[in-house]
Structure formats: structure tokens, C-alpha cells
Tab-separated table of C-alpha atoms and ligand atoms in Angstrom:
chain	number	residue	atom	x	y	z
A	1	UNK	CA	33.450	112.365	87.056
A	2	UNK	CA	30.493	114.118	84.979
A	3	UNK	CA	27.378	113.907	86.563
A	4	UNK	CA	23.983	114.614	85.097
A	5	UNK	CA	20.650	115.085	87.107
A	6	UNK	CA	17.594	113.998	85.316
A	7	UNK	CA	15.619	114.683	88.293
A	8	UNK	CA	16.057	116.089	91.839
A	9	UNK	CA	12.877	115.920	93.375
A	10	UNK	CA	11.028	114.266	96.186
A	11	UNK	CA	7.706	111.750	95.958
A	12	UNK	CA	5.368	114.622	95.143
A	13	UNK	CA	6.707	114.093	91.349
A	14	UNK	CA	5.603	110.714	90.722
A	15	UNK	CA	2.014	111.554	91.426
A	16	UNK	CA	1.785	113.497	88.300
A	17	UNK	CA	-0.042	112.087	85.264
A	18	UNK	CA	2.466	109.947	83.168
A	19	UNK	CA	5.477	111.489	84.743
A	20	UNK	CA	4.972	114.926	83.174
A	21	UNK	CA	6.200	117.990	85.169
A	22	UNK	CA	4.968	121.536	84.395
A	23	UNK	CA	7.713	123.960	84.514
A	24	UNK	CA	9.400	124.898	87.550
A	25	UNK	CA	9.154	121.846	88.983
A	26	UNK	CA	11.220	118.938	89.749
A	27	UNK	CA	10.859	115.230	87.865
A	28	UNK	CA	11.659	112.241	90.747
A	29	UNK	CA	15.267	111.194	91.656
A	30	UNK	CA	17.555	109.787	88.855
A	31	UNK	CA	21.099	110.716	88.024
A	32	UNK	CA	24.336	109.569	85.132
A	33	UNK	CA	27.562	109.803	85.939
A	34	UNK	CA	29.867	109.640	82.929
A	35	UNK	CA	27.026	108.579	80.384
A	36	UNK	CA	27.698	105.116	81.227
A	37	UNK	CA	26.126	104.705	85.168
A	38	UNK	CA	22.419	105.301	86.101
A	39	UNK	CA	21.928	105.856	89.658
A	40	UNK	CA	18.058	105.718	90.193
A	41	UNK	CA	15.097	105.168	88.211
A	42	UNK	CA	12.494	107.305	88.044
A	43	UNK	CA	9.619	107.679	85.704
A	44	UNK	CA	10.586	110.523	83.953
A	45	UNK	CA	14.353	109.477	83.733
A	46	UNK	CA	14.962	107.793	80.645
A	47	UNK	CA	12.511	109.665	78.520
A	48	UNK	CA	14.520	112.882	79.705
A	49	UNK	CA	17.779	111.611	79.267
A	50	UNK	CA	16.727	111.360	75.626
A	51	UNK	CA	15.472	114.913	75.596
A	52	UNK	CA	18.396	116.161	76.378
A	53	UNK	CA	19.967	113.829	73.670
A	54	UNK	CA	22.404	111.657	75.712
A	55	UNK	CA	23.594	108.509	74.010
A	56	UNK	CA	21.251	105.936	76.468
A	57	UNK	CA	23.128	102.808	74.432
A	58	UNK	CA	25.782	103.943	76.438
A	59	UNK	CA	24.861	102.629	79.943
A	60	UNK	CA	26.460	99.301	81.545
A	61	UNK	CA	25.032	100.044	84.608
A	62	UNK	CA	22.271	100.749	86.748
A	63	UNK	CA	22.367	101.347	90.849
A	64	UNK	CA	19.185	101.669	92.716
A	65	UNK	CA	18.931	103.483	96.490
A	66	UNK	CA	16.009	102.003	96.884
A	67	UNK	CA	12.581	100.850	95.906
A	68	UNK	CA	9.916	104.076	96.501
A	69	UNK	CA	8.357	104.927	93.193
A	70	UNK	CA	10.240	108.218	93.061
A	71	UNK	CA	13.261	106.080	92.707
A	72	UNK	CA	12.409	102.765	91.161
A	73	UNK	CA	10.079	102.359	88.139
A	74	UNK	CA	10.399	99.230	85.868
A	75	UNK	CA	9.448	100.716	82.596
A	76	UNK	CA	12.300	103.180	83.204
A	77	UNK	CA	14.370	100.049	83.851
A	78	UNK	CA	13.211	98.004	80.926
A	79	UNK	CA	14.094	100.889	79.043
A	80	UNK	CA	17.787	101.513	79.831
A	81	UNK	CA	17.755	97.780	79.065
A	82	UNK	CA	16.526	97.940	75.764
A	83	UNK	CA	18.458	100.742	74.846
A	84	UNK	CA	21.832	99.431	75.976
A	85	UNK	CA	24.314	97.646	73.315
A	86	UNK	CA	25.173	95.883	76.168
A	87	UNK	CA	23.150	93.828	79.253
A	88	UNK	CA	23.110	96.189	82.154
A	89	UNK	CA	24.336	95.429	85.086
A	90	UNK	CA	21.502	95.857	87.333
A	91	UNK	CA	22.393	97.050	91.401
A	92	UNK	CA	20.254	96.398	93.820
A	93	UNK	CA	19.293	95.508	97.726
A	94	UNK	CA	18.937	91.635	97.832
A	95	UNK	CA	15.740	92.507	99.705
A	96	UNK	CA	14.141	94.158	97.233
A	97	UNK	CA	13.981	91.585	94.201
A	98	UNK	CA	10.219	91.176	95.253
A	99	UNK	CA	9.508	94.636	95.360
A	100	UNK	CA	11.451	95.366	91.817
A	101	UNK	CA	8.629	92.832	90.609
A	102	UNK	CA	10.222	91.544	87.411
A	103	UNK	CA	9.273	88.771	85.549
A	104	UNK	CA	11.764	85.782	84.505
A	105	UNK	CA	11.550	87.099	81.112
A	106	UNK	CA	12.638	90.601	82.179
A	107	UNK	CA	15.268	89.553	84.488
A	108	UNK	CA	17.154	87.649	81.170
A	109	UNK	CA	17.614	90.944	79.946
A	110	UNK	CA	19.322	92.474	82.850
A	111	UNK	CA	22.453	91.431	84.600
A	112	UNK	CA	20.695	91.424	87.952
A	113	UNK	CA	23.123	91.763	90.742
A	114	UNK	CA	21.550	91.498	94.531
A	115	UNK	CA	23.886	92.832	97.348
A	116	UNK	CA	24.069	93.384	100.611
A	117	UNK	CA	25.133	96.794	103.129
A	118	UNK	CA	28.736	96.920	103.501
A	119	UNK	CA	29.657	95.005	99.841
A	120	UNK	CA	32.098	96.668	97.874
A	121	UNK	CA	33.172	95.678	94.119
A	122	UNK	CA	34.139	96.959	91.220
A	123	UNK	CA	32.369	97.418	87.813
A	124	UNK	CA	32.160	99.481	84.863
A	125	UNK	CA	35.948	101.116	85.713
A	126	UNK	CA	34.582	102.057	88.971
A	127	UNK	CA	35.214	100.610	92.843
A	128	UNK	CA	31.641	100.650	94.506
A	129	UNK	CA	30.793	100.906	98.181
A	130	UNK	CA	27.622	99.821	99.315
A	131	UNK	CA	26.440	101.566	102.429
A	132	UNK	CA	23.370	101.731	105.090
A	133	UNK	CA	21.168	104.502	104.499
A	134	UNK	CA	18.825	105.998	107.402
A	135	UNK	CA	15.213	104.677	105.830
A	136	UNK	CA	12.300	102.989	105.127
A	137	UNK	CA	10.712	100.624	103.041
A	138	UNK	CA	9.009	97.938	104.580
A	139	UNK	CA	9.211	94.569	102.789
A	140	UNK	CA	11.273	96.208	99.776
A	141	UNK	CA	15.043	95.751	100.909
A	142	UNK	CA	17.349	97.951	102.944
A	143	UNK	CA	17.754	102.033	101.954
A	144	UNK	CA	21.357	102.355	100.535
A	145	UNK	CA	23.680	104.848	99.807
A	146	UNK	CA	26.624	104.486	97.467
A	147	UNK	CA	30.160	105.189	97.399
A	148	UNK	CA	31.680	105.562	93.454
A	149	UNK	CA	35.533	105.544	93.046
A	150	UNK	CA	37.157	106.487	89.836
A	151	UNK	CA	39.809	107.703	87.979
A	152	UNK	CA	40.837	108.556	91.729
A	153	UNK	CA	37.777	110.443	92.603
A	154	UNK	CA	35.293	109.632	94.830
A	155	UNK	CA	31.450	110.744	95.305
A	156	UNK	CA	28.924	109.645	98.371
A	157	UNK	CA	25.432	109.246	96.814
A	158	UNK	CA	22.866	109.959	99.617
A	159	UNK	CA	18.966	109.791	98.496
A	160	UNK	CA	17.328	109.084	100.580
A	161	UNK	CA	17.953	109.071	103.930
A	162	UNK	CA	18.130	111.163	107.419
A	163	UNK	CA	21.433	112.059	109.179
A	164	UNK	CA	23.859	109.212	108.823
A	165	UNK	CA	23.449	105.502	110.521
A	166	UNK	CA	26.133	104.529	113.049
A	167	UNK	CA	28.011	102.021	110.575
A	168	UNK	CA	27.789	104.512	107.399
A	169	UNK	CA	29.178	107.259	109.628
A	170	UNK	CA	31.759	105.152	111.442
A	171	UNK	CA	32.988	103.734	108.084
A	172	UNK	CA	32.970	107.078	105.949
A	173	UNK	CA	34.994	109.115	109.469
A	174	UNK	CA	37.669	106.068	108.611
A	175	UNK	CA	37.536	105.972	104.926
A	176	UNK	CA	36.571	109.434	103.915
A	177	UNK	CA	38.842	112.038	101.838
A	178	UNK	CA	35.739	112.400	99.014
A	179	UNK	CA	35.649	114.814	96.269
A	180	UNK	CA	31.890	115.219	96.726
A	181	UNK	CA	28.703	114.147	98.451
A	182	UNK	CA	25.294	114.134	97.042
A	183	UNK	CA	23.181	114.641	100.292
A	184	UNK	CA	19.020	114.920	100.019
A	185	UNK	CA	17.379	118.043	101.723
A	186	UNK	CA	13.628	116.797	100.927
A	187	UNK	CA	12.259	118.987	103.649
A	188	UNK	CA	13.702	122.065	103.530
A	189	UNK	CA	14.083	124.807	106.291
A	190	UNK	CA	11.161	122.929	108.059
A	191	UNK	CA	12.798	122.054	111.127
A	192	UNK	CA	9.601	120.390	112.993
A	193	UNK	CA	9.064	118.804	110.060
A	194	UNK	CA	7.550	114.876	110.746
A	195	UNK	CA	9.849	113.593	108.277
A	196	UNK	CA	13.310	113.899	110.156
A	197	UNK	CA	13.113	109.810	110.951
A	198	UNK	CA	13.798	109.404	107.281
A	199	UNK	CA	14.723	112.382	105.331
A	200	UNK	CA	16.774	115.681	106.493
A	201	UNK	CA	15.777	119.081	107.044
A	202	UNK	CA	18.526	122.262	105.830
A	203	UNK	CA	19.351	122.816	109.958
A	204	UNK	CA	20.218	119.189	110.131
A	205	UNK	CA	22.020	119.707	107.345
A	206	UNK	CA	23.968	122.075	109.104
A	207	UNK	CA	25.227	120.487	111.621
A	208	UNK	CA	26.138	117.121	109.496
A	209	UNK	CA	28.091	119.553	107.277
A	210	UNK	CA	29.935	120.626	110.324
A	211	UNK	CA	31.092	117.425	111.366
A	212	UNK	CA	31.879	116.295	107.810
A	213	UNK	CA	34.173	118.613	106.959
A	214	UNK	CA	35.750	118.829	110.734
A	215	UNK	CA	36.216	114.822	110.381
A	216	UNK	CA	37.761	114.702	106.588
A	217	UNK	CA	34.918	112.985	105.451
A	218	UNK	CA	35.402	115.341	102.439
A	219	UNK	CA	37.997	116.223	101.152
A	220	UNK	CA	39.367	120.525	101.577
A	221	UNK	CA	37.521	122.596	98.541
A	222	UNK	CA	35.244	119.248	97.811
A	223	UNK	CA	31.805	119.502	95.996
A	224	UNK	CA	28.436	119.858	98.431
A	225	UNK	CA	25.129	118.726	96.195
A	226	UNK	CA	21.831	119.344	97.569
A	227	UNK	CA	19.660	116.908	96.129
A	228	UNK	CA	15.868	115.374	96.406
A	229	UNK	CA	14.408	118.661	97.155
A	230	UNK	CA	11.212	119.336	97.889
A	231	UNK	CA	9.287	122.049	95.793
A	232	UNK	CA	10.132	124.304	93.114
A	233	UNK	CA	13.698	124.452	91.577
A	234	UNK	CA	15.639	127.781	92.322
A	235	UNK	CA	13.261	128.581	94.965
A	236	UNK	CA	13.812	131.860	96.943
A	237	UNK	CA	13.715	130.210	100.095
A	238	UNK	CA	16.064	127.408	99.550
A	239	UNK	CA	18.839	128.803	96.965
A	240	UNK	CA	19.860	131.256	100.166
A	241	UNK	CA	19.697	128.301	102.470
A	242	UNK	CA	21.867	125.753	100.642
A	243	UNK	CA	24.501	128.930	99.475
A	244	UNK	CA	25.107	129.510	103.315
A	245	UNK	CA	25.752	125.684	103.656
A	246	UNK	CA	28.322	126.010	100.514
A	247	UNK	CA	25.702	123.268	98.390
A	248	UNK	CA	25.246	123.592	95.272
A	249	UNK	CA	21.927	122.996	94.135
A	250	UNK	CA	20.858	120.159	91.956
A	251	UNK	CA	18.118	120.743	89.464
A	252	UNK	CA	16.631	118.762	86.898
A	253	UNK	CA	19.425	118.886	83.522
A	254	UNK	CA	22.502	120.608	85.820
A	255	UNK	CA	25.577	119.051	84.646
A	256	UNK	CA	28.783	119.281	87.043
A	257	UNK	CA	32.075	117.959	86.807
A	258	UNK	CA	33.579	116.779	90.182
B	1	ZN	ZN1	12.664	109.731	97.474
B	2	ZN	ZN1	12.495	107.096	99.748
């Protein structure tokens, strides 16, 4: 799998004006994998996809976490739609069809496909796991995280959400053996940080990565991606941080093969 991150930051992105982001600093969550699957929505997603000149007809299909604005925006949406030779397949907590907001008229040009924690399918050459994720957002659908199988490789997507919930864990200790996980570290090295209901922190990081790779939840030598990060990219504090964990850190336009 080839994954591109067209942004790797937290909620602070979103506030700036038209989903502009001065240098240094990180646009709000969205990532491809294979130049076929979107996996969040942010604002600045599709516009930077296009900067960096990938084919956006390309894309089947489109998987939202969740509905915060630094994950979910409809013009991004709208856009993948329009650009697509093909309807999109459109992912996304049954919950959350109110919060997603779209019109009948927008809805005909999506493939819009509600599901529920615990579905699995398959689509676009991939198997898909649908999973609990550890967060909040009242009256706009469950928090999920993603499992995506192919071409015998398989990669956890987990933004956002804190620590794991009892049924993710449970089912990922049983069903493990990934190539790599995607895991948020929004708050950093702040370890009394409010957030920790929600989001992680790098020392609860630490001991999640412990018990990952103790339980084969990934596989020996597999890929650790630090992602949703609060602050500046390549900051001094956190590159030292994540290296000791053995993540490597997402930043906005890092491409990786898994
Ligand atoms: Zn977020
Ligand atoms: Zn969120």
C-alpha cells in the first residue's frame, strides 16, 4: 500500500482563514492510500492533493473517522465527487448522515454507504474493518477506526481516538498480524493533558506500543505512524519522542510505502 498524508494535524488547523496554513504547520486530517481511497476530509485536502498533482479522478472511495470539522468538510467531499470518473463510494457512521448535512441533490452524486461498528466488507480491491474508536461527537455518529486489507497487507487507521475501547482491542489481540498502524498523538508529551478521555498523549503511547507489539497486534518489523499531531511539523520536542517509540512521523505531503 502507498499512502499519502495531505494533512496530519489536529482541530487548531481548521480555524485558519479558508483552510490556508503558513509554513511549518500542519493542514487538518486527510490521507490516500493507493490514489484511489480517501480516508478523511478535511478542508485543505482536496485542494492539496491537486498541488501536489495527484490524479483526484482517480478516487472510488471515500472513508470518514468521523464528523469534527478537522475531519469532515462537505465542499472537500463534493469535490472528490466531482472530480471522480466514477460515483464515490461514500463511508460513513450511520449516525452521522445528519451531521454530514447533505442535501438530496448531493447525496445522488455520491454512493452513500451508512455502517455500523464491527461491519466488515469489501470494496475498491480492499477488505474493510469497521471498528469502535475511543471518542466523541455528540449527535454526529460513533468515532471509528478502520482496518484496510490488500494485496495481503493490512493497516489500522486510528484518528481520532484515546487508548483502545474494549471491543477494538479484544478484536485486533485476536485478529492482529498488521503491517502498520496509523495511531494519533494530538497531545504530545503532555501527560496531564485534559484531553486523554479522547485523544492520546506520547507516554500513553508508550505503553499501548508495548502491549501491541507484545500481543502481535503488529506484525515483527511493521510500520508505527504518528499521526494528528498537535503543533508544528518536525518539531524538536516531538521528532525525539516518537523516534524512541520507533514512529515515524507523519507530515503534511510524506509518502510511505507499507
Ligand atoms: Zn481530529
Ligand atoms: Zn475528533
Amino acid at each position: 500500500m502507498k499512502l499519502c498524508f495531505l494533512g496530519t494535524g489536529t482541530a487548531g488547523s481548521k480555524l485558519m482563514p479558508e483552510g490556508t496554513v503558513p509554513e511549518g504547520k500542519r493542514r487538518c486530517c486527510s490521507m490516500w492510500i493507493d490514489g484511489d481511497v480517501v480516508v478523511d476530509l478535511s478542508m485543505q485536502s482536496f485542494d492539496f492533493a491537486t498541488k501536489l498533482g495527484l490524479d483526484t479522478s482517480r478516487v472510488t472511495d471515500v472513508f470518514l473517522s468521523h464528523t469534527h470539522r478537522d475531519h469532515y468538510c462537505k465542499a472537500t467531499l463534493l469535490a472528490y465527487a466531482a472530480a471522480a470518473k466514477t460515483k464515490i463510494n461514500f463511508w460513513c457512521h450511520k449516525d452521522s448522515l445528519t451531521r454530514i448535512g447533505l442535501t438530496e441533490e448531493e447525496a445522488a452524486v455520491l454512493n452513500v454507504h451508512p455502517i455500523e461498528v464491527g461491519d466488515e466488507w469489501e470494496t475498491a480491491g480492499m477488505r474493510v474493518k469497521a471498528l469502535r474508536a475511543n471518542h466523541l461527537t455528540p449527535g454526529g455518529g460513533q468515532p471509528l477506526h478502520y482496518i484496510f486489507e490488500r494485496n495481503g497487507q493490512k493497516l489500522f487507521y486510528g484518528c481520532d481516538g484515546a487508548w483502545f475501547c474494549a471491543d477494538t482491542w479484544e478484536y485486533m489481540r485476536a485478529n492482529g498480524d498488521l503491517d502498520a498502524m496509523i495511531l494519533e498523538a494530538t497531545v504530545g508529551d503532555d501527560a496531564g493533558n485534559f484531553r486523554i478521555g479522547t485523544h492520546n498523549t506520547v507516554p500513553m503511547l508508550r505503553l499501548m506500543l508495548t502491549a501491541i507489539r507484545e500481543n502481535g497486534v503488529l506484525k515483527e518489523g511493521g510500520t508505527l505512524i504518528a499521526d494528528h499531531i498537535g503543533g508544528a511539523i518536525h518539531s524538536d520536542k516531538m521528532v525525539p519522542l516518537l523516534d524512541e517509540l520507533g514512529m515515524i512521523e507523519a507530515y503534511d505531503g510524506l509518502t510511505l510505502e507499507i
